[in-house]
Amino acid sequence: MYIQTVALLAVDHGLASCMQEAWANWHKTLTQLLSIPDHEMVFCGLALGYEDKTAAVNTLRSGRAGLEDVKFFGF
């Protein structure tokens, strides 16, 4: 939840953000390259910067299931 809070604060200050959990897959490599102690692990990262709205990569949108396809139980 901490990383989400930082990302939301960044947006509030005009920055774009990208949460990155894939770093967990590279923890052994990062440990060697960055001399991270064995008892620590890089699990996630957060990229911050100014969005380039003209870049093609920033126009990609993923599909999502419609709200009618979501089921709630117990509420």
Coordinates of C-alpha atoms in Angstrom, one line a residue:
M1 CA 0.0 0.0 0.0
Y2 CA 3.0 2.3 0.5
I3 CA 4.0 2.2 -3.1
Q4 CA 0.4 3.0 -4.1
T5 CA 0.3 6.0 -1.8
V6 CA 3.6 7.3 -3.3
A7 CA 2.2 6.8 -6.9
L8 CA -1.0 8.7 -6.0
L9 CA 1.0 11.5 -4.4
A10 CA 3.1 11.7 -7.6
V11 CA 0.0 12.0 -9.8
D12 CA -1.2 14.8 -7.5
H13 CA 2.1 16.6 -8.2
G14 CA 1.8 16.2 -12.0
L15 CA 4.0 13.1 -12.4
A16 CA 3.1 9.8 -14.0
S17 CA 4.0 6.5 -12.4
C18 CA 4.5 2.9 -13.3
M19 CA 4.5 0.2 -10.5
Q20 CA 6.8 -2.7 -11.3
E21 CA 6.5 -6.0 -9.5
A22 CA 8.7 -7.9 -12.1
W23 CA 11.8 -6.9 -10.2
A24 CA 11.1 -9.8 -7.8
N25 CA 12.0 -12.2 -10.7
W26 CA 15.4 -10.6 -10.9
H27 CA 16.4 -10.4 -7.3
K28 CA 19.4 -12.6 -7.6
T29 CA 20.8 -10.6 -10.5
L30 CA 20.1 -7.3 -8.7
T31 CA 21.7 -8.6 -5.5
Q32 CA 24.9 -9.2 -7.4
L33 CA 24.9 -6.0 -9.4
L34 CA 24.0 -3.7 -6.6
S35 CA 25.8 -5.4 -3.8
I36 CA 22.6 -6.0 -1.8
P37 CA 23.0 -8.0 1.3
D38 CA 21.7 -11.6 1.1
H39 CA 19.0 -11.0 3.7
E40 CA 17.4 -8.3 1.6
M41 CA 15.5 -8.6 -1.7
V42 CA 14.3 -6.0 -4.3
F43 CA 10.6 -7.0 -4.7
C44 CA 9.2 -4.0 -6.6
G45 CA 10.0 -0.7 -8.1
L46 CA 8.2 2.6 -9.0
A47 CA 9.1 4.6 -12.1
L48 CA 8.2 8.3 -11.9
G49 CA 8.4 10.9 -14.6
Y50 CA 6.5 13.1 -17.0
E51 CA 4.2 11.2 -19.4
D52 CA 4.9 11.7 -23.1
K53 CA 1.3 11.6 -24.4
T54 CA 2.5 11.4 -28.0
A55 CA 4.5 8.2 -27.5
A56 CA 2.7 5.2 -29.0
V57 CA 3.4 3.0 -25.9
N58 CA 1.3 5.5 -23.9
T59 CA -1.8 4.9 -26.0
L60 CA -2.1 1.2 -25.3
R61 CA -5.1 0.1 -23.3
S62 CA -5.8 -3.3 -22.0
G63 CA -9.2 -4.9 -22.3
R64 CA -11.3 -5.5 -19.1
A65 CA -14.3 -7.5 -18.2
G66 CA -17.5 -5.5 -18.0
L67 CA -19.0 -4.8 -14.6
E68 CA -21.8 -7.2 -15.4
D69 CA -19.2 -10.0 -15.5
V70 CA -18.0 -9.4 -11.9
K71 CA -19.7 -11.3 -9.1
F72 CA -19.9 -10.3 -5.5
F73 CA -20.7 -12.8 -2.7
G74 CA -21.2 -12.1 1.0
F75 CA -22.1 -8.4 0.9

